[in-house]
Amino acid sequence: MLPVFTAGAAKITCSCYFVGKRTLSSIQSDELSHFPLNMNKIQIDKESESVTASLFGLGQRKAIYREGVGCTLVVEKSEEEIRSQKMSIPLPLPYDPDTLQWPLGNLIDSAVFQEPKYQTIKEVAAKAFLEKNPTKPVNTRAVIIIHHGHIVAEKYADGYTSKQPQLGWSMTKSFSNALIGILVKEGKLKLTNKGLLPPWKNPKDPRYEITLEHLMNMTSGLQWDESYFSWSPVVEMIYTKADMSSFAASFPLQDNPGKKWKYSSGTTNILFEIIKNATGTDYHLFPYKKLFHKIGMSQTMIELDASGKFVGSSFGWATPRDWARFGLLYLNEGVWEGEQILPKEWVKYSRVPSPQAPNSVYASQFWHIGSDAPSEIPADLYYAHGFEDQRVIIIPSRDLVIVRLGQTHFENFEWNDFISSILVALEK
C-alpha cells in the first residue's frame, strides 16, 4: 500500500495547489493531515509544475500539471509520454462572466439577495460553518442556496472564494448522466445498447448483455469492490493504472446484468469510455462544448488519467457557483435559457430510483433521498454526492438547489437538520 499513500499525496497536492490555487500549508493542514498521508515528504516544483511525494524516503510518486487538463499521476507511462499527448484544450469563454447576470454570468441580483424573507436562509447557511466539536471539524468550505433560480444565500470559509475551483470527488459521476443524455439526444447512444465496448462485442461474452442503462444505474453485474481501506479494485484503478476505464472494463461478470446494485467508480469510468468512443476526436472538447460552457460553468474541469482519458468517477473540479449551475440545469428539467440541453424527460428518468438499489437510494448516476428518509424531507429530493460529504441537492417541489462543499473527514455533515432548517426558513 506504500505506493498508494505516496500516489494519493502527490495527486491531491498537485491538484489542490495548481487547480484549486491552495497553499501547501493549507493542503497539509487539511487533506494531508491524517496518518499516513501526513508522513509524506512533499516537493512542489513550480517550474515544471509537478509534485513528488515519498514516505520515509520510499515509494516516490509524481503528479504533473498541464494547463487546461489539470493534474495526472505518472503511472505505467513515463512523464515524457504523458506530456507529449496531443489533445484539444477548451478555449476560454468568448465573454467575461463577471459582466453578465446570473446564472450564465456572475452578477447577482442584489435586490433578490437582500429580500427580508431570505435573511433567515443566510443565517441557516452560516450555521453550516460552525464547529460543534473542534477535534472533529466538518470543514465546510462553501454553501450556496438557490431558490426560484436566484442565489439567495452564499457563504465561504476563510481562504475560499466564489471563483476558486473545488474538487467534487464522486459528484463528478453525475456529469456522466448529463453527457450520456446529450449523446442520447443526438442519436449517438441508446439506453438499450449492448456490446458497449470492443472486448464485450462478442455475443458469447456474458458482458455483451450489459446495457447502457445497467451502467447508468450501477446494475452491470461486473465484479467490483469500492473499499478504500484495503487493496481493492478502486484503489488499484485510481492510484496505479494509466488507463482506468480499460482496467474497470476488464473485470468479469459476478451477477447477471440488471439483477443487483453495486456502487462502482469503475462503472462510471466505463461510461466515460463509451462517451469517448461516441465522440471520437471531439472527446476532450465534448464536455465543455456541449455542457459546461453552454451553462456558464467556465471554471469546471475533469482531470485525465495517464492514458489521456477523463477520470469521470472522481476528479471533477468546479467553482461552487459552477456546481450550483449544474444543479440548476437539472432543476430546470435540462433547459438552459430556452435551449433544451438534455433530452426531454431525461431529468425525470434520471431521478427515478433503481429498483435494485437498497431503500431506493440510487437513481442514474445520482443519489436519491430513499424510502427511509425523514418525513420532513421532500420525497423528490435527489443529489450528486462526493467524498467527505459534498453534495449538489436538487428539490424540484421546492424549486430549490443546495450546494455544500467541504472536507468532512471524521463524521457526517448533519444534512437532514440542514435541509429541514432551509425548508422551514422558506416557509416563513
Coordinates of C-alpha atoms in Angstrom, one line a residue:
M1 CA 0.0 0.0 0.0
L2 CA 3.0 2.3 0.3
P3 CA 2.9 3.5 -3.3
V4 CA -0.8 4.2 -2.9
F5 CA -0.2 6.6 0.0
T6 CA 2.5 8.4 -1.8
A7 CA 0.5 8.5 -5.1
G8 CA -2.5 9.9 -3.2
A9 CA -0.4 12.6 -1.6
A10 CA 1.2 13.6 -4.8
K11 CA -2.1 13.7 -6.8
I12 CA -4.1 15.6 -4.2
T13 CA -1.3 18.1 -3.5
C14 CA -0.8 18.7 -7.2
S15 CA -4.5 19.3 -7.9
C16 CA -5.2 21.4 -4.8
Y17 CA -2.1 23.5 -5.5
F18 CA -2.3 24.1 -9.3
V19 CA -6.0 23.7 -9.9
G20 CA -7.5 24.8 -6.6
K21 CA -5.0 27.6 -6.1
R22 CA -4.3 26.5 -2.5
T23 CA -1.2 26.9 -0.4
L24 CA 0.9 23.9 0.6
S25 CA 0.4 24.7 4.3
S26 CA -3.4 24.7 3.7
I27 CA -3.3 21.3 1.9
Q28 CA -1.1 19.8 4.6
S29 CA -3.4 21.0 7.4
D30 CA -6.5 19.6 5.7
E31 CA -6.1 16.9 3.0
L32 CA -2.7 15.6 4.2
S33 CA -3.3 15.9 8.0
H34 CA -4.1 12.3 8.7
F35 CA -1.8 9.3 9.0
P36 CA -0.1 8.1 6.9
L37 CA -0.5 10.9 4.4
N38 CA 0.9 13.4 7.0
M39 CA 4.1 11.4 6.9
N40 CA 4.8 12.1 3.3
K41 CA 7.6 14.4 2.2
I42 CA 6.1 16.8 -0.4
Q43 CA 8.1 18.6 -3.0
I44 CA 6.5 21.1 -5.4
D45 CA 8.4 22.1 -8.5
K46 CA 6.8 25.3 -9.7
E47 CA 9.0 25.4 -12.8
S48 CA 8.0 22.0 -14.1
E49 CA 4.5 22.3 -12.5
S50 CA 4.8 18.9 -10.7
V51 CA 4.6 17.4 -7.3
T52 CA 6.5 14.4 -5.9
A53 CA 5.7 12.6 -2.6
S54 CA 7.6 10.0 -0.7
L55 CA 7.1 8.2 2.6
F56 CA 10.2 7.7 4.7
G57 CA 12.2 8.1 1.6
L58 CA 10.4 5.2 -0.2
G59 CA 7.7 4.8 -2.7
Q60 CA 8.2 8.1 -4.5
R61 CA 5.4 9.1 -6.8
K62 CA 4.9 12.1 -9.1
A63 CA 1.9 14.0 -10.4
I64 CA 2.2 16.6 -13.2
Y65 CA 0.1 19.6 -14.0
R66 CA -0.9 20.5 -17.6
E67 CA -2.8 23.7 -18.3
G68 CA -6.4 23.0 -19.2
V69 CA -6.5 19.4 -18.1
G70 CA -5.2 19.5 -14.5
C71 CA -3.0 17.0 -12.7
T72 CA -2.2 13.5 -13.7
L73 CA -0.4 10.7 -11.8
V74 CA 2.7 9.4 -13.6
V75 CA 1.9 5.7 -13.6
E76 CA 2.6 2.9 -16.1
K77 CA 3.8 5.6 -18.6
S78 CA 6.7 8.0 -18.5
E79 CA 6.3 11.6 -17.8
E80 CA 7.5 12.3 -21.3
E81 CA 4.8 10.1 -22.8
I82 CA 2.1 11.8 -20.8
R83 CA 3.3 15.4 -21.6
S84 CA 3.6 14.5 -25.3
Q85 CA -0.1 13.6 -25.6
K86 CA -1.9 15.6 -28.2
M87 CA -5.4 16.8 -27.4
S88 CA -7.6 19.8 -28.0
I89 CA -7.8 22.1 -25.0
P90 CA -11.0 24.1 -24.5
L91 CA -10.7 27.7 -25.2
P92 CA -11.7 30.4 -22.7
L93 CA -15.3 31.6 -22.9
P94 CA -16.0 34.2 -25.6
Y95 CA -17.4 36.5 -22.9
D96 CA -16.5 37.8 -19.4
P97 CA -18.7 36.0 -16.8
D98 CA -18.3 39.0 -14.5
T99 CA -20.2 41.2 -16.9
L100 CA -23.3 39.0 -17.2
Q101 CA -26.2 38.3 -14.9
W102 CA -26.5 35.0 -13.0
P103 CA -26.9 32.2 -13.9
L104 CA -24.9 32.5 -17.1
G105 CA -22.6 35.1 -15.5
N106 CA -21.6 36.1 -12.0
L107 CA -23.6 39.3 -11.5
I108 CA -26.1 38.6 -8.7
D109 CA -29.4 40.3 -8.4
S110 CA -28.8 42.2 -5.2
A111 CA -32.4 43.1 -4.8
V112 CA -33.4 39.5 -4.5
F113 CA -30.4 38.6 -2.4
Q114 CA -31.3 41.2 0.1
E115 CA -35.0 40.4 0.4
P116 CA -36.0 40.2 4.1
K117 CA -37.6 36.7 3.6
Y118 CA -34.2 35.3 2.7
Q119 CA -32.3 36.7 5.7
T120 CA -33.1 33.6 7.8
I121 CA -31.8 31.4 4.9
K122 CA -28.4 33.2 5.2
E123 CA -28.4 32.5 8.9
V124 CA -29.0 28.8 8.2
A125 CA -26.2 28.8 5.7
A126 CA -23.8 30.4 8.2
K127 CA -24.6 27.6 10.7
A128 CA -23.1 25.1 8.3
F129 CA -19.7 26.5 9.1
L130 CA -20.0 26.2 12.9
E131 CA -17.7 23.6 14.5
K132 CA -19.6 21.9 17.4
N133 CA -16.6 19.7 18.1
P134 CA -13.3 21.3 17.1
T135 CA -11.5 18.0 17.4
K136 CA -13.7 16.6 14.7
P137 CA -14.3 19.5 12.4
V138 CA -16.8 19.4 9.5
N139 CA -14.7 21.9 7.5
T140 CA -17.5 23.4 5.4
R141 CA -15.9 25.5 2.6
A142 CA -18.8 26.8 0.6
V143 CA -22.6 26.9 0.8
I144 CA -24.9 28.2 -2.0
I145 CA -28.7 28.1 -1.8
I146 CA -30.7 28.8 -5.0
H147 CA -34.4 29.5 -4.8
H148 CA -36.6 30.2 -7.9
G149 CA -33.4 30.4 -9.9
H150 CA -31.8 33.1 -7.7
I151 CA -28.8 32.8 -5.4
V152 CA -30.4 33.7 -2.0
A153 CA -27.6 32.7 0.3
E154 CA -23.8 32.2 -0.4
K155 CA -21.0 31.9 2.1
Y156 CA -17.4 30.8 2.1
A157 CA -14.9 29.7 4.7
D158 CA -11.8 31.8 5.2
G159 CA -9.4 31.3 2.3
Y160 CA -12.0 30.2 -0.2
T161 CA -13.9 32.3 -2.8
S162 CA -16.6 32.0 -5.4
K163 CA -14.0 31.8 -8.2
Q164 CA -11.9 29.0 -6.7
P165 CA -12.5 25.5 -8.1
Q166 CA -13.1 22.8 -5.6
L167 CA -12.8 19.1 -6.0
G168 CA -16.2 17.3 -6.0
W169 CA -14.8 13.7 -5.9
S170 CA -17.8 11.5 -6.8
M171 CA -20.1 14.4 -7.6
T172 CA -18.2 14.1 -10.9
K173 CA -20.1 10.9 -11.6
S174 CA -23.3 12.9 -12.2
F175 CA -21.6 14.7 -15.1
S176 CA -21.7 11.3 -16.9
N177 CA -25.5 11.4 -16.6
A178 CA -25.6 14.7 -18.5
L179 CA -23.1 13.8 -21.1
I180 CA -24.8 10.4 -21.9
G181 CA -28.1 12.3 -22.0
I182 CA -26.7 14.7 -24.6
L183 CA -25.4 11.8 -26.7
V184 CA -28.8 10.1 -26.5
K185 CA -30.4 13.4 -27.6
E186 CA -28.0 13.4 -30.6
G187 CA -29.0 9.9 -31.5
K188 CA -25.5 8.5 -30.9
L189 CA -26.4 6.3 -28.0
K190 CA -29.5 4.4 -26.7
L191 CA -30.1 3.2 -23.2
T192 CA -30.8 -0.3 -24.6
N193 CA -27.4 -0.5 -26.4
K194 CA -25.5 -3.7 -25.8
G195 CA -22.0 -4.9 -26.6
L196 CA -20.9 -1.4 -25.5
L197 CA -17.1 -1.9 -25.7
P198 CA -14.9 -3.8 -28.2
P199 CA -14.0 -6.5 -25.7
W200 CA -17.7 -7.0 -25.0
K201 CA -19.0 -7.2 -28.6
N202 CA -18.9 -11.0 -28.9
P203 CA -22.4 -12.2 -28.0
K204 CA -20.8 -15.2 -26.4
D205 CA -19.1 -12.9 -23.8
P206 CA -21.5 -12.6 -20.8
R207 CA -20.7 -8.9 -20.7
Y208 CA -22.3 -8.4 -24.1
E209 CA -25.7 -8.3 -22.3
I210 CA -24.8 -5.2 -20.2
T211 CA -26.8 -2.3 -21.4
L212 CA -26.1 1.3 -21.1
E213 CA -28.9 1.6 -18.7
H214 CA -27.4 -1.1 -16.5
L215 CA -24.2 1.0 -16.3
M216 CA -26.1 4.2 -15.6
N217 CA -28.0 2.5 -12.7
M218 CA -24.9 0.7 -11.3
T219 CA -26.5 -2.7 -12.0
S220 CA -24.0 -4.0 -14.6
G221 CA -23.2 -7.2 -12.6
L222 CA -19.4 -6.6 -13.0
Q223 CA -17.2 -7.8 -10.3
W224 CA -16.0 -4.8 -8.2
D225 CA -15.1 -3.7 -4.7
E226 CA -15.4 0.0 -3.8
S227 CA -13.5 -0.3 -0.5
Y228 CA -10.9 2.5 0.1
F229 CA -9.5 0.9 3.2
S230 CA -7.9 -2.2 1.6
W231 CA -6.1 -3.2 -1.6
S232 CA -9.2 -3.1 -3.8
P233 CA -10.0 -2.6 -7.4
V234 CA -11.0 1.1 -6.9
V235 CA -7.7 1.8 -5.1
E236 CA -5.7 0.0 -7.7
M237 CA -7.5 1.8 -10.5
I238 CA -7.2 5.4 -9.1
Y239 CA -3.6 5.2 -7.9
T240 CA -1.8 2.6 -10.1
K241 CA -3.5 2.4 -13.5
A242 CA -2.7 4.6 -16.5
D243 CA -5.9 3.5 -18.3
M244 CA -8.6 3.4 -15.7
S245 CA -11.6 2.7 -17.8
S246 CA -10.0 -0.3 -19.6
F247 CA -8.9 -1.7 -16.2
A248 CA -12.5 -1.4 -14.9
A249 CA -13.9 -3.0 -18.1
S250 CA -11.6 -6.0 -17.8
F251 CA -13.5 -7.5 -14.8
P252 CA -15.8 -10.4 -15.3
L253 CA -19.4 -10.6 -14.5
Q254 CA -20.3 -11.5 -10.9
D255 CA -24.1 -11.3 -11.3
N256 CA -26.4 -11.2 -14.2
P257 CA -26.8 -7.7 -15.6
G258 CA -29.8 -5.8 -14.0
K259 CA -30.1 -8.1 -11.0
K260 CA -28.1 -6.5 -8.3
W261 CA -27.0 -2.9 -7.5
K262 CA -23.3 -2.2 -6.7
Y263 CA -21.8 1.2 -6.3
S264 CA -18.7 1.4 -8.6
S265 CA -16.3 4.1 -9.6
G266 CA -15.2 1.7 -12.3
T267 CA -18.6 1.7 -13.8
T268 CA -18.6 5.5 -14.3
N269 CA -15.2 5.4 -15.9
I270 CA -16.6 2.8 -18.3
L271 CA -19.3 5.2 -19.1
F272 CA -16.7 7.8 -20.0
E273 CA -15.0 5.2 -22.2
I274 CA -18.4 4.9 -24.0
I275 CA -18.5 8.7 -24.3
K276 CA -15.0 8.6 -25.8
N277 CA -16.0 6.1 -28.4
A278 CA -19.1 8.0 -29.3
T279 CA -17.4 11.4 -29.7
G280 CA -14.1 10.4 -31.4
T281 CA -11.7 13.2 -32.0
D282 CA -14.1 15.6 -30.2
Y283 CA -13.7 13.7 -27.0
H284 CA -11.7 16.2 -24.9
L285 CA -13.8 19.2 -26.0
F286 CA -17.2 17.5 -25.8
P287 CA -18.0 18.1 -22.1
Y288 CA -17.0 21.8 -22.5
K289 CA -18.7 22.5 -25.8
K290 CA -21.9 20.6 -25.1
L291 CA -22.4 21.1 -21.4
F292 CA -20.1 23.2 -19.2
H293 CA -19.6 26.3 -21.3
K294 CA -23.2 26.2 -22.5
I295 CA -24.5 26.8 -19.0
G296 CA -21.7 29.1 -17.8
M297 CA -19.6 26.5 -16.0
S298 CA -16.5 28.4 -17.0
Q299 CA -14.2 27.1 -14.3
T300 CA -15.0 23.4 -14.5
M301 CA -12.6 20.7 -15.3
I302 CA -12.4 16.9 -15.4
E303 CA -8.8 15.7 -14.9
L304 CA -7.2 13.0 -17.0
D305 CA -5.5 9.7 -16.3
A306 CA -2.1 8.8 -17.7
S307 CA -3.7 7.5 -20.9
G308 CA -5.4 10.8 -21.6
K309 CA -8.9 9.8 -20.6
F310 CA -11.2 11.7 -18.3
V311 CA -11.4 10.3 -14.7
G312 CA -15.1 10.8 -14.6
S313 CA -15.5 8.8 -11.4
S314 CA -13.6 11.2 -9.2
F315 CA -11.6 14.1 -10.5
G316 CA -14.1 16.9 -11.4
W317 CA -13.3 20.4 -10.3
A318 CA -15.7 23.3 -10.3
T319 CA -16.3 26.6 -8.5
P320 CA -19.2 26.5 -6.0
R321 CA -21.2 28.5 -8.5
D322 CA -20.4 26.1 -11.3
W323 CA -21.6 23.2 -9.2
A324 CA -24.8 25.3 -8.5
R325 CA -25.3 25.9 -12.2
F326 CA -25.1 22.1 -12.8
G327 CA -27.9 21.6 -10.2
L328 CA -29.9 24.4 -11.7
L329 CA -29.8 22.7 -15.1
Y330 CA -31.5 19.7 -13.6
L331 CA -33.9 21.7 -11.6
N332 CA -35.0 23.3 -14.9
E333 CA -35.6 19.9 -16.5
G334 CA -32.5 20.1 -18.7
V335 CA -33.4 23.5 -20.2
W336 CA -31.0 26.4 -20.1
E337 CA -32.2 29.9 -21.1
G338 CA -34.6 28.4 -23.6
E339 CA -32.3 25.7 -25.0
Q340 CA -33.1 22.0 -24.3
I341 CA -29.6 20.8 -23.4
L342 CA -30.7 17.4 -22.2
P343 CA -33.4 15.3 -23.9
K344 CA -37.0 15.9 -22.8
E345 CA -38.0 13.6 -20.0
W346 CA -34.3 12.8 -19.4
V347 CA -34.2 14.5 -16.0
K348 CA -37.4 12.8 -15.0
Y349 CA -35.8 9.4 -15.9
S350 CA -32.5 10.4 -14.1
R351 CA -34.1 10.9 -10.7
V352 CA -36.2 7.7 -10.7
P353 CA -34.6 5.3 -8.2
S354 CA -33.3 1.9 -9.5
P355 CA -35.5 -0.9 -8.2
Q356 CA -32.3 -2.8 -7.3
A357 CA -30.8 -0.1 -5.1
P358 CA -31.4 -0.6 -1.4
N359 CA -34.1 1.6 0.1
S360 CA -34.4 3.3 -3.4
V361 CA -31.2 5.4 -2.6
Y362 CA -29.7 5.4 -6.1
A363 CA -31.0 6.6 -9.5
S364 CA -29.0 7.1 -12.7
Q365 CA -25.5 8.4 -11.6
F366 CA -27.4 10.5 -9.0
W367 CA -28.4 9.6 -5.4
H368 CA -32.0 9.7 -4.3
I369 CA -33.3 10.6 -0.8
G370 CA -34.5 7.0 -0.4
S371 CA -37.6 5.4 1.1
D372 CA -36.5 5.6 4.8
A373 CA -35.8 9.4 4.8
P374 CA -37.3 11.6 7.5
S375 CA -40.9 12.7 6.7
E376 CA -40.0 16.4 6.6
I377 CA -37.5 15.8 3.7
P378 CA -39.3 16.1 0.3
A379 CA -39.6 12.7 -1.4
D380 CA -38.5 14.1 -4.7
L381 CA -35.0 15.2 -3.4
Y382 CA -32.0 13.8 -5.4
Y383 CA -28.4 14.8 -5.4
A384 CA -24.8 14.4 -6.6
H385 CA -22.7 13.2 -3.8
G386 CA -18.9 13.3 -3.3
F387 CA -16.4 12.0 -0.7
E388 CA -16.2 14.0 2.5
D389 CA -20.0 14.8 2.4
Q390 CA -20.2 17.2 -0.5
R391 CA -23.5 17.5 -2.3
V392 CA -25.4 19.3 -5.0
I393 CA -29.0 18.8 -3.9
I394 CA -32.0 19.3 -6.2
I395 CA -35.5 19.6 -4.7
P396 CA -38.0 20.2 -7.6
S397 CA -41.1 20.5 -5.4
R398 CA -39.4 23.4 -3.6
D399 CA -37.7 25.0 -6.7
L400 CA -34.5 24.6 -4.7
V401 CA -30.8 23.8 -5.2
I402 CA -28.4 23.5 -2.3
V403 CA -24.6 23.2 -2.7
R404 CA -22.4 22.3 0.2
L405 CA -18.6 21.8 -0.3
G406 CA -16.1 20.8 2.3
Q407 CA -13.8 18.3 3.8
T408 CA -15.7 16.4 6.5
H409 CA -13.3 13.7 7.5
F410 CA -14.4 12.5 10.9
E411 CA -18.2 12.4 10.8
N412 CA -21.0 13.1 8.5
F413 CA -22.4 16.6 8.0
E414 CA -25.8 16.9 9.6
W415 CA -27.7 17.0 6.3
N416 CA -31.3 16.3 7.5
D417 CA -31.1 19.2 10.0
F418 CA -29.6 21.5 7.5
I419 CA -32.2 20.8 4.8
S420 CA -35.0 20.9 7.3
S421 CA -33.9 24.3 8.5
I422 CA -33.7 25.7 5.0
L423 CA -37.3 24.4 4.3
V424 CA -38.6 25.9 7.5
A425 CA -37.0 29.2 6.7
L426 CA -38.5 29.3 3.2
E427 CA -42.0 28.8 4.7
K428 CA -41.8 32.0 6.8

